[in-house]
Amino acid sequence: MSTPVAERVTYLVGGAALGAVSYAAYQKFAQKPRPAAITTQPVPVVPAPTKGPSGPVPQRSLDKIEKAKTILPFGFPGPVNDIVYRNAYVVSYNRRDRNPNWVAEHLTPASLQRMEGVDRQKSNFQEDANIPPQFRARLADYFKSGFDRGHMVPAADVKFDQEAMNETFYLTNISPQVGEGFNRDYWAHVENFCRSLTKSFPDVYVFTGPLYLPHQEADGKFYVKYQVIGNPPNVAVPTHFYKVILTERNGKYSAGAFVLPNAPISDDTPLERFKVPLDAVERGAGLTFFDHMDKNGLHDLCKETKCQIVLSRFHEAKKQSAISA
């Protein structure tokens, strides 16, 4: 049975699938890019006629593509999403919001093992030179902004190699997050929950990213409003964040989706309060997850394991200190 919070989030994200039409149109003109350290959606070209399950491409469609060459002779303006391949994750970067669209990682018991000499203290936040300068998030944007530089793939997930851990500090893997009560607390607990899943599941796939969801104001209407940090304003501050999790055990796949507000959350709040249907995140983010799978066959993650936040030893000590103070 869904919770009131889950029902409200599902309602809010249901009508927020912005940009889907333009992206679908762009895909018709674009070829798939070759794998590289970074790729962007290419300049459209006219594909050769091919036969598919329904036969040859209709002549009318080919005529429209030929006409498009005369409409767009100097290139397609976008939107362009930069795909960056790292040692431990893959990120799709949004040039308009200077935030990731999504960041994907694959957790296993082996990948979470700490190798000798790997230390977070050796890592530093850095701008991503793969992104054109005019579209980059910058370190100065976060300075005195009141927000933490929140990891989408946390450094604690990448302890097997120092270079891989360093890569989690690129700003293409970062979003502005409320610090006390969220990034340093409840969000960290959710990240720990994801890691703890590897004790029960040999393969855990996690997608993390921002959302910009509408909220209802006094006039009864819904608005999408969010802060932009930097001087001049440059980086959008998400209203919410999602985590989409897929686990595998003995050939059985289970999925869970969670949407959390970018705001302080009490440690006593059950994680399942933020559980939403997978398609709610897809509609809200304009994304499609696990499109190579039969999603109707996915099991409910929270029925296969207990979905609850897991406090790290550091946070347990912090909590006990607060109680005894």
XYZ file of C-alpha atoms in Angstrom:
325
model
C 0.000 0.000 0.000
C 1.469 3.354 -0.990
C 2.020 6.100 1.567
C 0.530 9.633 1.285
C 4.025 11.007 0.583
C 4.574 8.451 -2.171
C 1.159 9.185 -3.674
C 1.882 12.936 -3.666
C 5.307 12.519 -5.258
C 3.801 10.201 -7.886
C 1.163 12.835 -8.615
C 3.712 15.630 -8.863
C 6.112 13.802 -11.172
C 3.349 12.390 -13.346
C 3.004 15.535 -15.458
C 6.625 16.637 -15.480
C 8.007 14.739 -18.469
C 9.507 17.796 -20.157
C 11.716 17.568 -23.218
C 10.621 14.111 -24.369
C 9.283 15.286 -27.729
C 12.399 17.254 -28.654
C 14.656 14.386 -27.606
C 12.668 11.857 -29.662
C 12.840 14.123 -32.714
C 16.561 14.552 -32.270
C 17.123 10.788 -32.084
C 15.545 10.366 -35.527
C 18.258 12.531 -37.036
C 21.196 11.300 -34.963
C 23.541 8.384 -35.293
C 24.706 6.560 -32.177
C 28.110 7.886 -31.048
C 31.128 5.632 -30.741
C 32.145 4.818 -27.149
C 34.716 7.310 -25.885
C 35.844 8.987 -22.709
C 33.132 11.547 -23.403
C 30.490 11.662 -26.089
C 27.848 14.149 -27.113
C 24.879 13.616 -29.360
C 26.229 14.011 -32.908
C 25.331 16.291 -35.786
C 22.317 14.744 -37.564
C 22.856 12.859 -40.772
C 20.468 11.290 -43.231
C 20.274 7.535 -42.617
C 20.203 5.109 -45.497
C 16.853 3.388 -46.122
C 16.613 0.210 -44.089
C 14.121 -2.565 -43.787
C 12.669 -3.172 -40.370
C 10.041 -5.528 -38.990
C 7.376 -3.595 -40.870
C 9.268 -3.367 -44.146
C 11.054 -0.419 -45.770
C 10.903 3.104 -44.398
C 7.915 4.919 -45.936
C 8.857 7.319 -48.715
C 7.034 10.144 -46.976
C 9.304 9.804 -43.927
C 12.379 9.862 -46.163
C 11.065 12.983 -47.878
C 10.719 14.701 -44.504
C 14.278 13.788 -43.597
C 15.482 15.229 -46.919
C 13.544 18.413 -46.204
C 15.138 18.584 -42.768
C 18.521 18.894 -44.462
C 17.380 22.169 -45.987
C 15.910 23.391 -42.678
C 18.980 22.471 -40.608
C 21.899 22.802 -43.017
C 24.218 24.241 -40.360
C 23.625 21.759 -37.584
C 21.135 20.741 -34.905
C 21.115 22.990 -31.807
C 20.389 20.233 -29.300
C 19.598 19.603 -26.549
C 23.017 18.038 -26.025
C 23.688 15.791 -23.055
C 27.326 14.941 -22.415
C 27.967 11.275 -21.621
C 31.134 10.855 -19.561
C 32.632 7.413 -18.863
C 34.581 7.015 -15.612
C 36.245 4.057 -13.909
C 33.361 3.492 -11.491
C 30.382 5.239 -13.069
C 28.783 6.727 -16.182
C 27.151 10.161 -16.101
C 24.773 12.015 -18.389
C 25.336 15.745 -17.852
C 22.709 18.423 -18.422
C 24.270 21.551 -19.924
C 21.344 23.827 -19.102
C 21.032 22.989 -15.400
C 24.773 22.238 -14.881
C 23.660 19.081 -13.067
C 23.734 15.416 -13.969
C 20.639 13.935 -15.592
C 21.629 10.592 -14.115
C 24.706 8.846 -12.779
C 24.906 5.044 -12.980
C 27.043 2.663 -10.925
C 27.341 -1.102 -10.408
C 28.005 -2.218 -6.836
C 29.333 -5.652 -5.903
C 30.920 -7.015 -2.720
C 34.298 -6.886 -4.492
C 33.903 -3.313 -5.768
C 33.281 -2.051 -2.233
C 36.492 -3.463 -0.820
C 38.961 -0.802 0.283
C 42.398 -1.116 -1.281
C 45.472 -0.069 0.633
C 46.307 3.607 0.299
C 42.919 4.726 -1.027
C 41.845 7.732 1.017
C 39.134 10.355 0.533
C 41.456 12.971 2.023
C 43.598 12.714 -1.120
C 40.657 13.748 -3.337
C 39.615 17.278 -4.240
C 36.548 18.711 -5.915
C 37.336 19.777 -9.470
C 35.650 21.204 -12.533
C 35.237 18.820 -15.449
C 37.343 19.920 -18.434
C 35.386 17.517 -20.650
C 32.477 19.961 -20.574
C 32.678 23.086 -22.771
C 33.510 26.109 -20.565
C 30.201 27.883 -21.150
C 28.250 24.894 -19.795
C 30.427 23.869 -16.858
C 29.510 23.884 -13.203
C 32.259 25.789 -11.417
C 33.766 25.562 -7.969
C 33.032 29.253 -7.462
C 29.306 28.570 -7.959
C 29.207 26.653 -4.677
C 31.308 29.131 -2.691
C 29.164 30.573 0.154
C 26.060 29.248 -1.609
C 24.680 27.604 1.511
C 24.612 24.207 -0.226
C 26.882 21.185 -0.033
C 28.549 19.718 -3.087
C 26.501 16.531 -2.969
C 27.821 13.370 -4.627
C 25.510 11.340 -6.851
C 27.968 8.421 -6.769
C 29.517 8.735 -3.301
C 33.244 8.410 -2.741
C 32.495 5.651 -0.216
C 31.284 3.466 -3.103
C 34.674 3.731 -4.829
C 37.366 2.577 -2.415
C 39.026 0.100 -4.781
C 41.241 2.672 -6.547
C 42.431 6.199 -5.751
C 41.992 7.513 -9.294
C 38.446 6.139 -9.422
C 37.656 7.781 -6.087
C 39.136 11.078 -7.305
C 36.764 10.947 -10.291
C 33.746 11.041 -7.981
C 34.760 14.621 -7.106
C 34.250 15.988 -10.624
C 31.404 18.507 -10.575
C 29.644 16.478 -13.275
C 28.915 13.990 -10.449
C 27.775 16.713 -8.058
C 24.524 18.551 -7.301
C 23.741 21.291 -4.761
C 22.280 19.619 -1.674
C 21.068 20.856 1.677
C 23.856 19.937 4.099
C 22.686 19.429 7.670
C 19.883 16.895 7.841
C 20.223 15.755 4.236
C 23.575 15.377 2.437
C 25.479 14.825 5.689
C 22.738 12.737 7.255
C 19.662 11.109 5.674
C 21.065 11.051 2.129
C 24.232 9.442 3.492
C 22.075 6.807 5.186
C 20.370 6.023 1.869
C 23.778 5.660 0.223
C 24.763 3.274 3.011
C 21.551 1.323 2.418
C 22.553 0.860 -1.233
C 25.953 -0.482 -0.202
C 24.384 -2.807 2.372
C 22.333 -4.455 -0.378
C 25.500 -6.163 -1.630
C 25.353 -8.354 1.492
C 22.209 -9.976 0.081
C 22.558 -9.384 -3.659
C 25.766 -10.027 -5.657
C 24.892 -7.296 -8.180
C 23.365 -3.935 -7.334
C 22.796 -1.299 -10.026
C 22.042 2.249 -8.881
C 20.903 5.299 -10.844
C 20.948 8.632 -9.015
C 19.936 12.083 -10.167
C 18.085 15.341 -9.533
C 14.453 16.255 -10.056
C 12.699 19.608 -10.383
C 9.155 18.963 -9.234
C 6.126 21.263 -9.086
C 4.595 22.395 -5.828
C 1.212 23.926 -5.125
C 1.047 27.525 -3.931
C -1.632 29.533 -2.156
C -3.502 30.281 -5.393
C -4.069 26.555 -5.898
C -1.827 26.404 -8.975
C 1.317 24.299 -9.385
C 4.686 25.879 -10.116
C 8.183 24.580 -10.720
C 10.534 26.864 -8.788
C 14.140 26.317 -7.799
C 17.124 28.373 -6.771
C 20.121 28.914 -9.044
C 23.519 29.395 -7.388
C 26.618 31.166 -8.644
C 27.473 34.721 -9.621
C 26.245 35.060 -12.292
C 23.613 32.371 -11.573
C 24.810 29.130 -13.124
C 23.898 25.892 -11.295
C 20.292 24.833 -10.639
C 19.361 23.594 -7.167
C 17.148 20.491 -7.494
C 13.959 20.291 -5.468
C 14.289 16.505 -5.099
C 16.654 13.616 -5.766
C 15.919 10.076 -6.883
C 17.600 6.731 -6.506
C 16.542 3.871 -8.756
C 17.922 0.511 -7.660
C 18.027 -2.821 -9.491
C 19.287 -5.964 -7.753
C 20.013 -9.461 -9.047
C 20.183 -12.728 -7.145
C 20.082 -16.180 -8.738
C 18.673 -14.726 -11.941
C 15.869 -12.895 -10.099
C 15.725 -9.126 -10.587
C 14.126 -6.702 -8.146
C 13.724 -2.936 -8.384
C 12.958 -0.035 -6.097
C 12.603 3.697 -6.725
C 12.847 6.453 -4.131
C 12.315 10.232 -4.372
C 13.560 12.428 -1.529
C 13.099 16.190 -1.055
C 16.255 18.307 -1.003
C 15.572 19.286 2.605
C 16.409 18.133 6.139
C 14.869 14.738 6.932
C 14.722 13.206 10.390
C 16.640 9.960 10.842
C 13.428 8.492 12.274
C 11.649 8.790 8.915
C 11.129 5.350 7.311
C 12.807 4.990 3.921
C 9.687 3.397 2.479
C 7.900 6.704 2.943
C 9.858 7.903 -0.113
C 9.223 4.808 -2.222
C 7.443 5.554 -5.514
C 6.596 3.571 -8.663
C 9.469 3.361 -11.146
C 7.423 4.989 -13.892
C 6.820 8.008 -11.641
C 10.556 8.738 -11.656
C 10.671 8.117 -15.404
C 7.893 10.632 -16.055
C 9.346 13.209 -13.701
C 12.892 12.929 -15.076
C 12.031 12.251 -18.716
C 14.108 9.053 -18.598
C 13.583 5.365 -19.298
C 15.234 2.832 -17.020
C 15.982 -0.804 -17.864
C 14.546 -0.586 -21.381
C 16.312 -3.844 -22.315
C 14.291 -5.735 -19.717
C 10.696 -6.809 -19.284
C 9.904 -4.449 -16.428
C 6.631 -6.244 -15.767
C 8.752 -9.141 -14.543
C 10.661 -7.089 -11.987
C 10.044 -7.931 -8.337
C 9.500 -5.361 -5.597
C 12.847 -4.745 -3.904
C 11.186 -3.919 -0.599
C 9.486 -7.312 -0.576
C 12.783 -9.089 -1.225
C 14.635 -7.228 1.536
C 13.887 -4.695 4.245
C 14.077 -1.170 2.825
C 15.334 0.878 5.729
C 18.106 3.393 6.229
C 21.370 2.064 7.595
C 23.335 4.396 9.849
C 27.097 4.155 9.477
C 29.267 3.776 12.580
C 30.103 7.480 12.288
C 26.440 8.482 12.289
C 25.595 6.025 15.073
C 28.301 7.654 17.213
C 27.030 11.110 16.279
C 23.480 10.124 17.254
C 24.544 8.658 20.599
C 26.605 11.769 21.320
C 23.565 13.959 20.698
C 21.416 11.794 22.998
C 23.920 11.900 25.835
C 24.624 15.636 25.482
